Coordinates of C-alpha atoms and ligand atoms in Angstrom, one line a residue:
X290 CA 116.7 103.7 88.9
X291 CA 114.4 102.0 91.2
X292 CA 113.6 98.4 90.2
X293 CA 111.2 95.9 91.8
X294 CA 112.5 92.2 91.7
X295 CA 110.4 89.4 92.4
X296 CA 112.1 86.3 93.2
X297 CA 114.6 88.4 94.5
X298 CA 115.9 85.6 97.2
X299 CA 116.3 83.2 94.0
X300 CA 118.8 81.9 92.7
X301 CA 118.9 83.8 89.8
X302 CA 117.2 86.9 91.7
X303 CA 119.9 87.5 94.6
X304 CA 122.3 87.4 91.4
X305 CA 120.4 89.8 90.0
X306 CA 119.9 91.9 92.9
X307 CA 123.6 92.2 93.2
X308 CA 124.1 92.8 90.0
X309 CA 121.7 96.2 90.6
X310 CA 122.6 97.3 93.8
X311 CA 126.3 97.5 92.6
X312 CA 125.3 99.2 89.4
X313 CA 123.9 101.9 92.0
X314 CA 120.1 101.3 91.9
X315 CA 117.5 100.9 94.2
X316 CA 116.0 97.7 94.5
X317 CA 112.9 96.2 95.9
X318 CA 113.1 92.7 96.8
X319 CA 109.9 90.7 97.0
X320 CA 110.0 86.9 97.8
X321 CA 107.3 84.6 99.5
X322 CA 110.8 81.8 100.2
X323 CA 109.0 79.6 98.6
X324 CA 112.4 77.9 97.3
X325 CA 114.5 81.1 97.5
X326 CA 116.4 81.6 100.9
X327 CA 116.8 84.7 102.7
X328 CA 120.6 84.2 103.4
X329 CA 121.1 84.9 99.4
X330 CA 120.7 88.3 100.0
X331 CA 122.6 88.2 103.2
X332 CA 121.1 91.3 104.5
X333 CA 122.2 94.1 101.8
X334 CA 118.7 94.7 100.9
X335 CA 115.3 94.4 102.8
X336 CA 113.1 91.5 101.8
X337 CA 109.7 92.0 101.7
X338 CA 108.4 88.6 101.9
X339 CA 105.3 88.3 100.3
X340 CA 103.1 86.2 97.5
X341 CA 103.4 87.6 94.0
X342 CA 100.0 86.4 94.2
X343 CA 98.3 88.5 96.8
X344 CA 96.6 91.9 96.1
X345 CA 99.6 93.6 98.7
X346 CA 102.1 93.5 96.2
X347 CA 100.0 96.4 94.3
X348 CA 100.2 98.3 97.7
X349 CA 104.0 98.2 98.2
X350 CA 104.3 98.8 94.1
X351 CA 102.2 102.0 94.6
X352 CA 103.9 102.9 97.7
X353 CA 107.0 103.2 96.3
X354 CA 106.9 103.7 92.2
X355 CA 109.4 101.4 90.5
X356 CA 110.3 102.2 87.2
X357 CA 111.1 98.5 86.2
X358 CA 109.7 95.3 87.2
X359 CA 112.3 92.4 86.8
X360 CA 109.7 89.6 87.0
X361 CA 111.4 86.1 88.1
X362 CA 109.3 84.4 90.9
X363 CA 107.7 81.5 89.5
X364 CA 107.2 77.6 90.6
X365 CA 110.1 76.2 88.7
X366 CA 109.9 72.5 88.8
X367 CA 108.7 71.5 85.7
X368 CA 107.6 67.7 87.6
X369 CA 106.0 69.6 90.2
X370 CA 103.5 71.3 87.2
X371 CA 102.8 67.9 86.0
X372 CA 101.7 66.7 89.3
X373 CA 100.3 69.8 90.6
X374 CA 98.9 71.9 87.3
X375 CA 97.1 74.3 89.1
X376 CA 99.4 75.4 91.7
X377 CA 102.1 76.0 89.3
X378 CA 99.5 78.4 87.5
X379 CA 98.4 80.0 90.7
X380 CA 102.1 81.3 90.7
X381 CA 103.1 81.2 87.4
X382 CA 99.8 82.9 85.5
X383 CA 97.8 84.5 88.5
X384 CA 100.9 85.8 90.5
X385 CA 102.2 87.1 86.7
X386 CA 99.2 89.0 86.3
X387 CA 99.1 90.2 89.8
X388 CA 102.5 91.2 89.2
X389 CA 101.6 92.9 85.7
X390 CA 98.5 94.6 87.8
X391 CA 101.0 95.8 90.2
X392 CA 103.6 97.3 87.9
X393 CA 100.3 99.1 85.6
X394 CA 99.1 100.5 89.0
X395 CA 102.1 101.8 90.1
X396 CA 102.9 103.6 87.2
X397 CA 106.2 101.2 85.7
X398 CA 107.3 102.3 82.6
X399 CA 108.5 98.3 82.1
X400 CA 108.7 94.7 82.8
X401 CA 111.5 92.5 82.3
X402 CA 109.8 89.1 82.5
X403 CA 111.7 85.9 83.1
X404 CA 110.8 82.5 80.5
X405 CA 112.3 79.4 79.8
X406 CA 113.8 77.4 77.1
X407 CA 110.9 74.7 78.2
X408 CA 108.2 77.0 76.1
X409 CA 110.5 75.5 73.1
X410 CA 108.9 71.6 73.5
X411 CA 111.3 69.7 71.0
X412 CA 112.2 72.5 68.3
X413 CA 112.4 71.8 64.6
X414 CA 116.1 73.1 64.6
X415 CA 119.1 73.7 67.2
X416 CA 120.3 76.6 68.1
X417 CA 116.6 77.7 68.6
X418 CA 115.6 81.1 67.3
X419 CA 114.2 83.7 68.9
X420 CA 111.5 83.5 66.5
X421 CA 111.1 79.8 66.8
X422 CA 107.4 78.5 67.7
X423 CA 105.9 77.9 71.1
X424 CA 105.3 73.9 71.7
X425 CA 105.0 73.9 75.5
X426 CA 105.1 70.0 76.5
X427 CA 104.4 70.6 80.6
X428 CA 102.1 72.9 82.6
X429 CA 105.2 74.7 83.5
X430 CA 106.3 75.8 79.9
X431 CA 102.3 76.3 79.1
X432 CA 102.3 78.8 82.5
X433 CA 105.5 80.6 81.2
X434 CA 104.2 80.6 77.6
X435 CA 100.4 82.2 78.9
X436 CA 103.0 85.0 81.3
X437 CA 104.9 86.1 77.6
X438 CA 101.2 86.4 76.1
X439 CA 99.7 88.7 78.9
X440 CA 102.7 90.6 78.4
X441 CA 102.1 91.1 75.1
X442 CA 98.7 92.1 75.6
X443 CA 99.2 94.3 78.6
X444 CA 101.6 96.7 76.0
X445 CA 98.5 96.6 73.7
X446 CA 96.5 97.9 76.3
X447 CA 97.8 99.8 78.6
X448 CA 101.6 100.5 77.2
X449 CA 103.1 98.9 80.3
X450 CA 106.9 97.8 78.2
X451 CA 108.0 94.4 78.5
X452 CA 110.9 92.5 77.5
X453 CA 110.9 88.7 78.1
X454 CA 113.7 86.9 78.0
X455 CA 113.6 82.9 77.7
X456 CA 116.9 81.5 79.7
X457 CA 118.2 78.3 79.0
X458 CA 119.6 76.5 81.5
X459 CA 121.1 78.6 84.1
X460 CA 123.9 77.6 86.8
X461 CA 126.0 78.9 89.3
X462 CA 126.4 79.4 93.0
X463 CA 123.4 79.5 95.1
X464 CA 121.8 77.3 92.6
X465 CA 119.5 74.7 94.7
X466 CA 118.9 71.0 92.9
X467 CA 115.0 71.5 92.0
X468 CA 115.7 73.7 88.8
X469 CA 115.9 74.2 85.5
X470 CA 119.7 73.3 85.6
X471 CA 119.9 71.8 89.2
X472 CA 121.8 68.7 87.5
X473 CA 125.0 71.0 87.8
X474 CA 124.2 70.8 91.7
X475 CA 123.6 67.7 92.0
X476 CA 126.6 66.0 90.3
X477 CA 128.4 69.3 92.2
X478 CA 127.5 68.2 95.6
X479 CA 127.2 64.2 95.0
X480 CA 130.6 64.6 93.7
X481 CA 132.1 66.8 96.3
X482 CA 130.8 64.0 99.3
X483 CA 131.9 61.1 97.1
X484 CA 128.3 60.0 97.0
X485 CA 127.6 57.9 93.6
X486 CA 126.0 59.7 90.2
X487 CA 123.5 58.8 87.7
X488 CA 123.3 59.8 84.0
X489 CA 120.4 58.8 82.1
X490 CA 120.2 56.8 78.9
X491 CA 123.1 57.0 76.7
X492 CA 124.0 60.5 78.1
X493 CA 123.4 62.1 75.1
X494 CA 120.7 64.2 76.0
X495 CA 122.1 67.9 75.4
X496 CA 121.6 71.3 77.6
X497 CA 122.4 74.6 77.1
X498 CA 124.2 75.8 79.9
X499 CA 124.7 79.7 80.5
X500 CA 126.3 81.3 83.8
X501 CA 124.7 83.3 86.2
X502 CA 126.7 86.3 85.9
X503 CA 126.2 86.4 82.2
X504 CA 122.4 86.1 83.0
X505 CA 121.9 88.8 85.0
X506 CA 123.7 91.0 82.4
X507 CA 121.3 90.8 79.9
X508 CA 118.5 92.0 82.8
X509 CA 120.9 95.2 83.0
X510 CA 120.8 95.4 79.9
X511 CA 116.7 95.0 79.4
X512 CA 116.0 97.9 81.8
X513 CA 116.4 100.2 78.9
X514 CA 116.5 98.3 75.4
X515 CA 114.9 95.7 73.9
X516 CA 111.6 97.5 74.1
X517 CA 108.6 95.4 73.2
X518 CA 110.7 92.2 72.2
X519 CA 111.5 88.7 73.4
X520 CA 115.2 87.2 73.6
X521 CA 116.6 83.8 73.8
X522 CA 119.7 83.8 76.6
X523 CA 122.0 80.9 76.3
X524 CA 125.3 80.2 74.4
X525 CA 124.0 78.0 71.4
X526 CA 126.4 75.2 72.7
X527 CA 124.4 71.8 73.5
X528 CA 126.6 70.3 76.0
X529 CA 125.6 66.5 76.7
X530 CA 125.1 65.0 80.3
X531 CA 127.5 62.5 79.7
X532 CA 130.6 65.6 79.1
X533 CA 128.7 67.7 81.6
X534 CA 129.2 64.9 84.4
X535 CA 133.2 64.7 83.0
X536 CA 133.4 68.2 83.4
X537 CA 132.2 68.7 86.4
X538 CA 133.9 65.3 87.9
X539 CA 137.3 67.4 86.6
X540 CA 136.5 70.4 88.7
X541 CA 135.7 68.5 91.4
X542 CA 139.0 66.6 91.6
X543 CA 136.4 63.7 91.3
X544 CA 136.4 60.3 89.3
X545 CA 134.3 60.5 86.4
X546 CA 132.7 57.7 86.7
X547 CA 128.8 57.7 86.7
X548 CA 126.0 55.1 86.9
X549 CA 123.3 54.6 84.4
X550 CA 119.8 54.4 84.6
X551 CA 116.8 54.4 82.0
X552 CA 115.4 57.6 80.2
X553 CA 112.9 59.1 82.2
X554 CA 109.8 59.9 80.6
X555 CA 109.2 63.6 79.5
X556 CA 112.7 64.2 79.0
X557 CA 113.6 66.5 76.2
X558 CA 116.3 65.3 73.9
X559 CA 118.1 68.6 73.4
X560 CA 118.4 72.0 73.8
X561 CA 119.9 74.9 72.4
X562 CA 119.0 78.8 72.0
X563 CA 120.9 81.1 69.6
X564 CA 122.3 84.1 71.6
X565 CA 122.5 86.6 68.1
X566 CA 119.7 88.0 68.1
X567 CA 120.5 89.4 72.0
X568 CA 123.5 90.8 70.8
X569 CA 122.1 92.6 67.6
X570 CA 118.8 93.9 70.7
X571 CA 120.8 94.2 74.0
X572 CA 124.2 94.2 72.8
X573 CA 124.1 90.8 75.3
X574 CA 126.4 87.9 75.0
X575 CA 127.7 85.2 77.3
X576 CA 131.3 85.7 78.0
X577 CA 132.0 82.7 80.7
X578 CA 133.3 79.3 79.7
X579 CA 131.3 75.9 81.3
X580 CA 134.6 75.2 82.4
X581 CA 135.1 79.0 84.0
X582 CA 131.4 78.7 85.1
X583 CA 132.0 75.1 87.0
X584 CA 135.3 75.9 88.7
X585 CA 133.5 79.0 90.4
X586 CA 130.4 76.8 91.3
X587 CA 132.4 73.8 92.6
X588 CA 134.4 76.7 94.6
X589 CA 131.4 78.2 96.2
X590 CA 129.8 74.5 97.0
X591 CA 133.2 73.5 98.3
X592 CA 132.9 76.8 100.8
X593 CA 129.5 76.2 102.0
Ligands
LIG102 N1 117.5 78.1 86.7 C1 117.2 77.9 85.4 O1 117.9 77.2 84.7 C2 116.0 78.6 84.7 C3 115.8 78.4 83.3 C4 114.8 79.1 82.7 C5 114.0 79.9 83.4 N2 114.2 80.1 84.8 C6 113.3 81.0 85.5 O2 114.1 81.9 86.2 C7 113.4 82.4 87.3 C8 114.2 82.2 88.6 O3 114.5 80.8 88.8 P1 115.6 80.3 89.7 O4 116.3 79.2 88.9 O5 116.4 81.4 90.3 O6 114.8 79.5 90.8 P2 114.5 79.8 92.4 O7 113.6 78.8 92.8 O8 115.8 80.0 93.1 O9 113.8 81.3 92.3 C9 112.4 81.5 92.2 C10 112.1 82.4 93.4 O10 110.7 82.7 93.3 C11 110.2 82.7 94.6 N3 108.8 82.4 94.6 C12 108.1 81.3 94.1 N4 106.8 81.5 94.2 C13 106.6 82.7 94.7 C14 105.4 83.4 95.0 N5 104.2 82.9 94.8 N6 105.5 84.7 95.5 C15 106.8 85.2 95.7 N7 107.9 84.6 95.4 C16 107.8 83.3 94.9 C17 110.9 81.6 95.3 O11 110.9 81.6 96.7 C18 112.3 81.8 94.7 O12 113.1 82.6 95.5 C19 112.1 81.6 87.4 O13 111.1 82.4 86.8 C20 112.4 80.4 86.5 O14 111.2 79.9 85.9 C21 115.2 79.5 85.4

């Protein structure tokens, strides 16, 4: 199948990428290295660097005919959307429905559109549900939450497919510190130099962590089911900073010792989303431990 990926030079895209190329497709890789880096792809597919934004995107979709868009470009600092609103929307809603635009053009039969546990705010109950309202708290999980609706509306319209899937927090290697989940990295490589750590409040705060490889599974899997729908992809296991930094002090050989510092405003007590419903759709479920998951990102930080 040939598949477009934007955000291919991502994190989470070069995963991706990989994942497709060795499951024999063709893939398009479009990336503006904004905050992805060309060395993720190390050369084993062209990169057409280019703005999800600009009209060109519709050209190279036209040019070559993708039958699936894997949508995961995006701004994704949430503190970058609070103090710059409308450039995170330039990417996140404008470059979404360029990206839409490109894919109708071009004659896609689907998009496979990348959201965020952020679109969540502070749910009612943990694990979230897939049907679980939208309370976005930033302009980032507001962006994300406007990309799902324009999806919707698209299908509606013009029966371009879609499925969205809303990741939790994601890690592995080539993860930089600026994401979702960059506090893997940064206790990672802080740890790794011996440089001192920080955990905020009481620790208690809770993430879901899921694994990269697992993550890119369930895109596989959305290139032909889950038609229409929207999934939550993490484990359901809230995992607080406080055993995060022990477990990753443990596969870093490192003393687990961090500092403290104050809440900072805006963060979200906890976090969890309930993988079931992926399984009954995309017969999706995360199969690698956070302690499997941090020995093999500690390894790959270790090697860099
Ligand atoms: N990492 C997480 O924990 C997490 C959690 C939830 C959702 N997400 C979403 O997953 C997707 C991938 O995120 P990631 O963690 O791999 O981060 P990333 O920063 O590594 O990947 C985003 C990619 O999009 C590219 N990009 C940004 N703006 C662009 C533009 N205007 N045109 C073309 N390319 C552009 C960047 O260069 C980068 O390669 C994003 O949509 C993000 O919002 C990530």
């Amino acid at each position: 199948m040939r598949i477009l990926v934007t955000g291919a030079a991502g994190f989470i895209g070069s995963h991706l990428v990989d994942r497709l190329l060795s499951d024999g497709h063709d893939v398009i890789a479009v990336d503006n290295l904004a905050s992805g880096r060309r060395d993720n792809l190390g050369g084993r597919v062209e990169l057409h660097d280019l703005d999800i934004a600009d009209p060109a995107l519709t050209a190279l979709a036209t040019a070559r005919s993708p039958e699936v868009v894997c949508h995961l470009a995006a701004q994704v600092s949430v503190r970058r959307s609070v103090s710059d609103p409308l450039l995170d929307a330039r990417t996140n809603v404008m470059g979404t429905i360029n990206v839409l635009e490109a894919a109708r053009a071009a004659g896609a039969r689907k998009t496979v559109f990348t959201s965020s546990c952020a679109v969540y705010g502070v749910p009612d109950s943990l694990p979230v549900g897939a049907d679980a309202e939208l309370r976005p708290k930033s302009p980032y999980a507001a962006s994300k939450t406007t990309g799902e609706i324009y999806l919707r509306a698209y299908r509606e319209l013009h029966g371009l497919d879609y499925t969205t899937l809303a990741l939790a927090n994601v890690y592995g290697p080539r993860q930089t510190p600026e994401g979702e989940a960059g506090v893997i990295s940064i206790f990672t490589a802080a740890l790794l130099e011996g440089r001192p750590t920080i955990v905020y409040g009481d620790g208690g705060n809770t993430r879901d962590y899921v694994y990269v490889a697992d993550v890119v599974d369930a895109y596989a899997r959305a290139l032909e089911t889950g038609s229409g729908e929207r999934f939550n992809i993490g484990t359901g296991v809230q995992t607080t900073d406080r055993r995060l930094h022990a477990l990753v002090a443990a596969a870093a050989g490192a003393p687990d010792e961090p500092g403290t510092a104050p809440f900072r405003l805006g963060d979200l007590p906890a976090m969890a989303l309930d993988p079931a419903p992926a399984l009954d759709g995309l017969g999706w479920k995360p199969r690698t431990s956070l302690e499997e998951g941090l020995a093999a990102t500690v390894a790959w930080a270790r090697g860099r």
